[in-house]
XYZ file of C-alpha atoms in Angstrom:
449
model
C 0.000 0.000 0.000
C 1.452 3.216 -0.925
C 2.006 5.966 2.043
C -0.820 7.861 1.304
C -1.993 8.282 4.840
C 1.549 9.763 5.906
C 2.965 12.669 4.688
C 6.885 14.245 4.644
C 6.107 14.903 8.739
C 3.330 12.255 9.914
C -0.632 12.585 9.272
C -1.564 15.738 8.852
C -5.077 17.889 7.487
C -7.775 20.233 7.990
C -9.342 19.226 11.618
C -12.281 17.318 11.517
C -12.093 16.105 7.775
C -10.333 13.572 6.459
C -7.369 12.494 7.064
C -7.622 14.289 10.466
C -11.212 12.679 11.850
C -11.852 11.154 15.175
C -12.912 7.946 13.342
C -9.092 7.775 11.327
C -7.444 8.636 14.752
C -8.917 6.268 16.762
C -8.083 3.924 13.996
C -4.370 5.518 14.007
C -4.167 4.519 17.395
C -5.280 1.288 17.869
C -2.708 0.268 14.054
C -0.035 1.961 16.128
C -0.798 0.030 19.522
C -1.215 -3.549 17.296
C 2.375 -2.781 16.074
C 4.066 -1.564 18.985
C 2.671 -4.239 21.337
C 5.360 -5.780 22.942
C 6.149 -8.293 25.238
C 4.001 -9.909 27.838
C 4.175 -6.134 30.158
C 1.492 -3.671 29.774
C 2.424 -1.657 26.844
C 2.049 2.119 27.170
C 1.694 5.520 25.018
C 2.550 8.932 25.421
C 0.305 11.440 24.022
C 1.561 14.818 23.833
C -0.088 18.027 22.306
C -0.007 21.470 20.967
C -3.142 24.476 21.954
C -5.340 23.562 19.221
C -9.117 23.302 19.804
C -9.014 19.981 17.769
C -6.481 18.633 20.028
C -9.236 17.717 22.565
C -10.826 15.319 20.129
C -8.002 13.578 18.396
C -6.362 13.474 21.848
C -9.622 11.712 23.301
C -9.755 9.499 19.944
C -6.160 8.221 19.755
C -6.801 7.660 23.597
C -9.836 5.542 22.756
C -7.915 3.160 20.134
C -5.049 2.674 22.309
C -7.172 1.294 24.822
C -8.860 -0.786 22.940
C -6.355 -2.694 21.603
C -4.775 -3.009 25.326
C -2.237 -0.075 25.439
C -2.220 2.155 28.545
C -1.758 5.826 27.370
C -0.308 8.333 29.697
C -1.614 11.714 28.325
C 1.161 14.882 29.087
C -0.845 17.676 27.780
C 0.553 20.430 25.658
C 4.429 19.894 25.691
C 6.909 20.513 22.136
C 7.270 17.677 19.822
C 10.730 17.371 21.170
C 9.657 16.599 24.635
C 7.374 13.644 23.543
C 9.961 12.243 21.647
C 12.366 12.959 25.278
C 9.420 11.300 27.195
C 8.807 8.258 25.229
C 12.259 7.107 25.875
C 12.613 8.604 29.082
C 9.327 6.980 30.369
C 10.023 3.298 28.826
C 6.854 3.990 26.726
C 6.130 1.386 23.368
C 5.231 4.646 21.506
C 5.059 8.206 21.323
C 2.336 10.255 19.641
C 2.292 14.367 19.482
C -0.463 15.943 18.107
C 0.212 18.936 16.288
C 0.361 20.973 12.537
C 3.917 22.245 13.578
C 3.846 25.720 11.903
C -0.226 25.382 10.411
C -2.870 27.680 11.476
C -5.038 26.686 13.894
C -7.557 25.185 11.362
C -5.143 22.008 10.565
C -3.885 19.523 12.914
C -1.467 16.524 12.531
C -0.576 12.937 14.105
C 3.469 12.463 14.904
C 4.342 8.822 16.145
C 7.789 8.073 17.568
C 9.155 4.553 18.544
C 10.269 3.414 21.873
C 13.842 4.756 21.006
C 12.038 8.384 21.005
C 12.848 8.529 16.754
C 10.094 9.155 14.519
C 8.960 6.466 12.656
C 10.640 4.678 9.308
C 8.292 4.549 6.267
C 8.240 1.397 6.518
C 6.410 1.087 10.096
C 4.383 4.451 9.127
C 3.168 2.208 5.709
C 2.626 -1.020 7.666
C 0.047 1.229 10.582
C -1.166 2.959 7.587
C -2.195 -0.371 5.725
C -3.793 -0.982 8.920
C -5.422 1.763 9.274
C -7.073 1.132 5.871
C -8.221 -2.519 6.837
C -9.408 -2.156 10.118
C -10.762 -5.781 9.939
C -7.172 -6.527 10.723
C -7.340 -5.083 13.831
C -7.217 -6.913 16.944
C -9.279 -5.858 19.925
C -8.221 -6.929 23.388
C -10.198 -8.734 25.841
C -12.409 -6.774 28.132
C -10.242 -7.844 31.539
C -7.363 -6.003 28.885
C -8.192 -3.077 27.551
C -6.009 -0.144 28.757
C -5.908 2.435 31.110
C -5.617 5.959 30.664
C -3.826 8.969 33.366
C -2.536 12.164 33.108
C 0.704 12.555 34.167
C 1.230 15.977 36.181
C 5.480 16.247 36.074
C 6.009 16.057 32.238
C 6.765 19.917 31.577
C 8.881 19.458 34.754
C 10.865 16.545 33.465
C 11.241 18.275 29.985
C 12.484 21.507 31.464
C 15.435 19.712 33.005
C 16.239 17.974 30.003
C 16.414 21.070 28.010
C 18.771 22.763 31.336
C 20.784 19.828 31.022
C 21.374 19.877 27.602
C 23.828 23.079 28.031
C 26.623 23.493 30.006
C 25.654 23.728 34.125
C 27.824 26.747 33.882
C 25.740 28.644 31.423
C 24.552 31.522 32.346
C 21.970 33.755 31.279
C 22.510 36.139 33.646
C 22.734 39.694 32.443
C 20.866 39.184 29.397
C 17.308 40.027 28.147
C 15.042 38.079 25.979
C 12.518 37.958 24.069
C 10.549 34.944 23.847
C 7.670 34.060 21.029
C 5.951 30.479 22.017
C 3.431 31.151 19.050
C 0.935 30.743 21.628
C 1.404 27.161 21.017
C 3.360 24.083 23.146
C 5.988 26.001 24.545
C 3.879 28.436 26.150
C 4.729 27.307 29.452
C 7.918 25.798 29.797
C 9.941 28.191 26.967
C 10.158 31.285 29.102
C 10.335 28.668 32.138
C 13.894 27.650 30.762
C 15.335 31.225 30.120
C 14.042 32.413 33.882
C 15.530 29.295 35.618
C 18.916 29.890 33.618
C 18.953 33.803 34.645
C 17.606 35.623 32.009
C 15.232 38.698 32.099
C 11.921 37.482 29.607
C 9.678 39.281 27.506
C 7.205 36.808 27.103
C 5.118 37.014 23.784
C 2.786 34.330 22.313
C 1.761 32.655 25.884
C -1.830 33.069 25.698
C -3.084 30.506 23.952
C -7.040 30.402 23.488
C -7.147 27.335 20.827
C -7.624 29.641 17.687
C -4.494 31.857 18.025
C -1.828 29.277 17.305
C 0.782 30.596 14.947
C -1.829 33.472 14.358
C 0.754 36.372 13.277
C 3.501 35.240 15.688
C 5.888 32.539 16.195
C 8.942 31.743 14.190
C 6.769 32.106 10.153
C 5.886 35.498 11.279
C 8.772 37.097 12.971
C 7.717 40.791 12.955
C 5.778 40.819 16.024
C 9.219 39.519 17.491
C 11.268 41.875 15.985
C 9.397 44.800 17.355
C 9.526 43.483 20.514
C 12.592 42.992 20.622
C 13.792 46.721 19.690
C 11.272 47.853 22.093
C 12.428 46.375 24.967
C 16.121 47.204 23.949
C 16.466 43.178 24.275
C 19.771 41.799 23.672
C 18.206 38.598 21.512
C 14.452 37.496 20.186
C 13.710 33.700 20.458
C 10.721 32.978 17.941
C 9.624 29.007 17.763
C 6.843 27.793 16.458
C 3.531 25.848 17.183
C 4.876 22.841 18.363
C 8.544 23.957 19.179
C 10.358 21.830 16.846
C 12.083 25.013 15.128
C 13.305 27.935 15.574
C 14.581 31.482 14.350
C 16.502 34.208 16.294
C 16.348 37.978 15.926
C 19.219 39.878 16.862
C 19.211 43.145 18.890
C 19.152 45.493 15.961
C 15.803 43.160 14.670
C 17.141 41.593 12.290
C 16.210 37.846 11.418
C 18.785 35.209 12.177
C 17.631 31.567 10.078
C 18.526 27.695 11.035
C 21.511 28.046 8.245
C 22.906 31.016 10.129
C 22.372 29.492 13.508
C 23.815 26.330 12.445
C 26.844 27.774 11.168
C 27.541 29.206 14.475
C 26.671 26.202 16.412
C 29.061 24.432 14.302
C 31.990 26.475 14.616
C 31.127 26.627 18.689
C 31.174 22.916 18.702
C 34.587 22.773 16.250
C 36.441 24.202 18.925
C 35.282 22.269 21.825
C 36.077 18.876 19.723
C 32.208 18.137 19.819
C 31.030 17.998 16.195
C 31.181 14.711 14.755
C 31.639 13.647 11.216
C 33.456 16.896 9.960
C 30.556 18.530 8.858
C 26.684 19.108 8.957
C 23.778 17.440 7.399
C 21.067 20.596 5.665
C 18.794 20.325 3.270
C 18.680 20.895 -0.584
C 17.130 24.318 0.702
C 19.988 25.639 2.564
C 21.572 28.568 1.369
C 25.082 27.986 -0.828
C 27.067 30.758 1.364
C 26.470 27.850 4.319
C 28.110 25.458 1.919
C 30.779 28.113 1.254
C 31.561 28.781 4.657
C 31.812 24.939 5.840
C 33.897 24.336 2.967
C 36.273 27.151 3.586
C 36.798 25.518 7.310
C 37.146 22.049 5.809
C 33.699 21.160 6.781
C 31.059 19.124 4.811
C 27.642 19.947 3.903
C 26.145 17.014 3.728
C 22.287 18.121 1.457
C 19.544 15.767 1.645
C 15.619 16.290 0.332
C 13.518 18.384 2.143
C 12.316 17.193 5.572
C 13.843 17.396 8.983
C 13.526 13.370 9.012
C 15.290 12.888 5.985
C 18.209 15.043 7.905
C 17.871 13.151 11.004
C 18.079 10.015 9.240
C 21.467 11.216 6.844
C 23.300 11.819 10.665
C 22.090 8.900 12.238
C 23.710 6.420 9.141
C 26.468 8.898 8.870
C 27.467 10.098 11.813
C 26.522 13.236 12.107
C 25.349 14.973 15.055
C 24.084 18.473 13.727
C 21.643 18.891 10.903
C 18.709 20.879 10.300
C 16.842 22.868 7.696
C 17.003 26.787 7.298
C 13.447 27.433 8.671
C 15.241 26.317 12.052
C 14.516 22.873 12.624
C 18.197 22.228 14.493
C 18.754 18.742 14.977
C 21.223 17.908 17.825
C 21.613 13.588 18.009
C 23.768 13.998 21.205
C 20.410 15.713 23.268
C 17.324 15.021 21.186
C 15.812 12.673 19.158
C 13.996 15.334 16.600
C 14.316 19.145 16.154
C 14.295 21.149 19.880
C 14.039 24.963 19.001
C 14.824 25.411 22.783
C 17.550 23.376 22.521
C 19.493 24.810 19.468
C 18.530 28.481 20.805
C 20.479 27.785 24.386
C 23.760 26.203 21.651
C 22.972 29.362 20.217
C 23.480 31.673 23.504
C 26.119 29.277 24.602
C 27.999 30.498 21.611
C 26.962 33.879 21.455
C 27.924 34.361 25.202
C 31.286 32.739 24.379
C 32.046 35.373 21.822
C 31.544 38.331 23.776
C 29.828 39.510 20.868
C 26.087 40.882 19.997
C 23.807 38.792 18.343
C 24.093 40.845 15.506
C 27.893 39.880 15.527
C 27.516 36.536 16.274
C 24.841 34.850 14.091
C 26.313 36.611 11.014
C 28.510 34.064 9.954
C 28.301 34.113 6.396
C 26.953 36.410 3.974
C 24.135 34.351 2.357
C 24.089 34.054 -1.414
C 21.062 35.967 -2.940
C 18.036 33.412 -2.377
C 14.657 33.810 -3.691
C 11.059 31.292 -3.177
C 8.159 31.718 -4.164
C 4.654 29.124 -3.624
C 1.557 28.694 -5.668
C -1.029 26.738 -4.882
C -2.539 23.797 -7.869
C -4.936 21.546 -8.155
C -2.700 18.844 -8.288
C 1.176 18.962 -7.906
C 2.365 15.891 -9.590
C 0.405 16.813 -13.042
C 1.473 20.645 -12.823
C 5.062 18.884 -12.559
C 5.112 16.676 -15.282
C 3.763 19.091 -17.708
C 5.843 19.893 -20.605
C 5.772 23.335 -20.323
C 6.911 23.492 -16.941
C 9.739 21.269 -17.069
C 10.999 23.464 -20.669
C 10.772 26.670 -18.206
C 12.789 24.769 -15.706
C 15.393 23.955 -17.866
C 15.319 27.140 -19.690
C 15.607 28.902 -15.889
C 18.586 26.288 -15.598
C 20.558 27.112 -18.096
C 20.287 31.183 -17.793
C 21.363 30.565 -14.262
C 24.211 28.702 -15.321
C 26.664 27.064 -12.876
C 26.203 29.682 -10.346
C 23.933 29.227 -8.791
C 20.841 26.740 -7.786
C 17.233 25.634 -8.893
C 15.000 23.692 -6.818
C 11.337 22.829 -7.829
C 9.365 21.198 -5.468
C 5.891 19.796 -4.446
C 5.355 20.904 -1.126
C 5.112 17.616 1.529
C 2.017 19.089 3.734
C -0.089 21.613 1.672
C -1.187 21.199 -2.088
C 1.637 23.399 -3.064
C 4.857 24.149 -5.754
C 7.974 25.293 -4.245
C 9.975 27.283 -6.359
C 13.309 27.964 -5.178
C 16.352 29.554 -6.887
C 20.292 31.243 -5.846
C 22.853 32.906 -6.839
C 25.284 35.634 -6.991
C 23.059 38.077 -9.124
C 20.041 38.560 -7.367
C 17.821 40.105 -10.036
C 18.701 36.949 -12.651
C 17.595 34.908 -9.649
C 14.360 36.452 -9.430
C 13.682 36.355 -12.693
C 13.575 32.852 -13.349
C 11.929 32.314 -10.217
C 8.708 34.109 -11.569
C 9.843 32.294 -15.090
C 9.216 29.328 -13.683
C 6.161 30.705 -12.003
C 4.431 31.908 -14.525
C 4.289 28.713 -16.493
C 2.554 27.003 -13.230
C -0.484 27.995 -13.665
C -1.328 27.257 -17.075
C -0.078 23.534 -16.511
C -2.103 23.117 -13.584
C -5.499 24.511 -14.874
């Protein structure tokens, strides 16, 4: 069965259609608690989640089909993606499930699964739960003296919160420094500025009143300007911006000026280099990262090691390789030696580490490179794959290709979570790069009537 059920980042869809029902939830649950079942001990799940409204219904749905199929679930409440991946390893638990869109508005909502190792799931398991999920027949219900138990467990942002202390040095301190925090009224509501306090920070809080609707509504780390302004009006020395479910991150220095995951990753690899801490001579990025990151790492001897978009297609580059920093330029920093997915947290206390190491401003700091002239543009089709394979798309694209010439970068994609074409393109003369961005563009739409 193909993996129609799972997209680039788990299940994800408009809340209360399909995919994203209570009916294909339950069902979710009870194909992931058939596959995970293991051994003769009561299996258990951890269910974490972001603010959304519809969280209280797939939460209460997955809930359902664990139990019927004999798994105890242990339900956390709104915690970042990271910390459910943290807590199903940390709490012995058969599998993890967070319920979130990531970066979506409000309106959307998504199913992440991670194994017992706290990693998010191969295709291969994702297409064996979705092929149950499609024949439910094959199913198994437990016995009534078997079905599971549910509880809410009241110390999970507590255990998190340590973890994320404990993943920087005990000597760091924030002491000194003011920040600006955007949760995106989303996961990180509560334990974000909870971190930075504990550490010895001053926080501006921003984004921590989530009412189920305002979720990545004009703040968090896709729309940076309320963080920016913040940040200049409070004279702070950094802005942390993450997004719904906390899995990524972006930084804004104290002149208010946007600092991406290339920029951040460059200086949390050149941080590491010196300490002896970054394995396998280089970093794992995406086909999306900018080519003055690749310029930079080369000039140091360093690798950039590209991969297709998709923060699990990095993760799973450094774990075969030997890696242990990756990530993707909208900020999803992945750090194998403290978490098992993306922690926006995480990668923006590396990022402090190294900032106060320099004894330099943000502004200083996080501008490692100058990046190459970049340029992306989306629109929205009917259907990707046919807009793709038209003819007169894939003559623009190689028309774009060849005015572009060997410097600089094309990258056409279908997007892996909305019913969009990326259109990406780079190099050192910004206005040809444009220009066969909207080359390309243009031709989209008449392929994809």
């Amino acid at each position: 069965m193909p993996r129609t059920l799972f997209g680039t980042d788990g299940v994800r869809g408009r809340a209360n259609s399909e995919p994203m029902t209570a009916e294909i939830a339950m069902r979710i649950g009870m194909a992931a608690g058939q596959v995970f079942r293991r051994g003769a001990h009561r299996n258990r799940a951890v269910i974490g989640k972001d603010t959304r409204l519809s969280g209280y219904m797939i939460e209460q749905a997955l809930t359902a089909g664990f139990l019927s199929v004999g798994v105890d679930v242990l339900l956390l409440g709104p915690l970042p993606t990271p910390a459910v991946g943290f807590l199903t390893r940390s709490m012995r638990a058969d599998v993890g499930v967070m319920i979130s869109a990531s970066h979506n508005p409000y309106e959307d909502n998504g199913i992440k699964l991670f194994g017992p190792d706290g990693f998010k799931l191969s295709d291969a398991v994702e297409t064996q739960i979705g092929a149950l999920v499609a024949s439910p027949h094959q199913l198994n219900l437990a016995a009534s003296p078997d079905i599971g138990r549910a509880k809410r467990i009241g110390d999970s942002d507590g255990r998190y919160i340590e973890a994320v202390k404990g993943s920087v040095a005990k000597a760091l301190d924030l002491s000194g420094l003011k920040i600006v925090v955007d949760c995106a009224n989303g996961a990180a509501y509560k334990v974000a500025p909870t971190v930075l306090w504990e550490l010895g920070a001053e926080v501006v809080p921003v984004g921590v009143s989530p009412d189920g609707f305002n979720i990545n509504g004009n703040c968090g780390s896709t729309h940076p300007g309320v963080l920016q302004e913040q940040v200049i009006t409070h004279h702070a020395h950094i802005g942390i911006a993450l997004d719904g479910d906390a899995d990524r991150v972006v930084l804004v220095c104290e002149r208010g000026r946007v600092i991406d995951g290339d920029q951040l990753m460059a200086t949390i690899s050149d941080h590491w280099v010196r300490d002896g801490r970054l394995t396998g001579r280089g970093i794992v990025a995406t086909v999306m990262s900018n080519l003055g990151l690749e310029r930079y790492l080369g000039a140091r001897k360093l690798e950039l090691i590209r991969t297709q978009v998709g923060d699990r297609y990095v993760l799973e580059r450094m774990r075969s390789a030997g890696y242990n920093l990756g990530g993707e330029q909208s900020g999803h920093i992945i750090m194998t030696d403290y978490a098992t997915t993306g922690d926006g947290l995480m990668a923006a206390l590396q990022g402090l580490a190294a900032m106060i190491r320099s004894g330099k401003p943000a502004s200083e700091t996080f501008r490692a490179f100058e990046p190459v002239p970049q340029f992306l543009k989306n629109v929205r089709v009917a259907n990707a794959n046919d807009a793709l394979g038209a003819g007169v798309v894939t003559r623009a694209i190689a028309d774009a290709e060849a005015r572009l010439g060997k410097n600089g970068r094309i990258l056409v994609r279908k997007s892996g979570t909305e019913p969009l074409i990326r259109v990406m393109a780079e190099g050192d003369d910004s206005d040809l790069v444009r220009a066969v961005v909207d080359q390309i563009i243009e031709a989209i739409p008449r392929s994809a009537a």
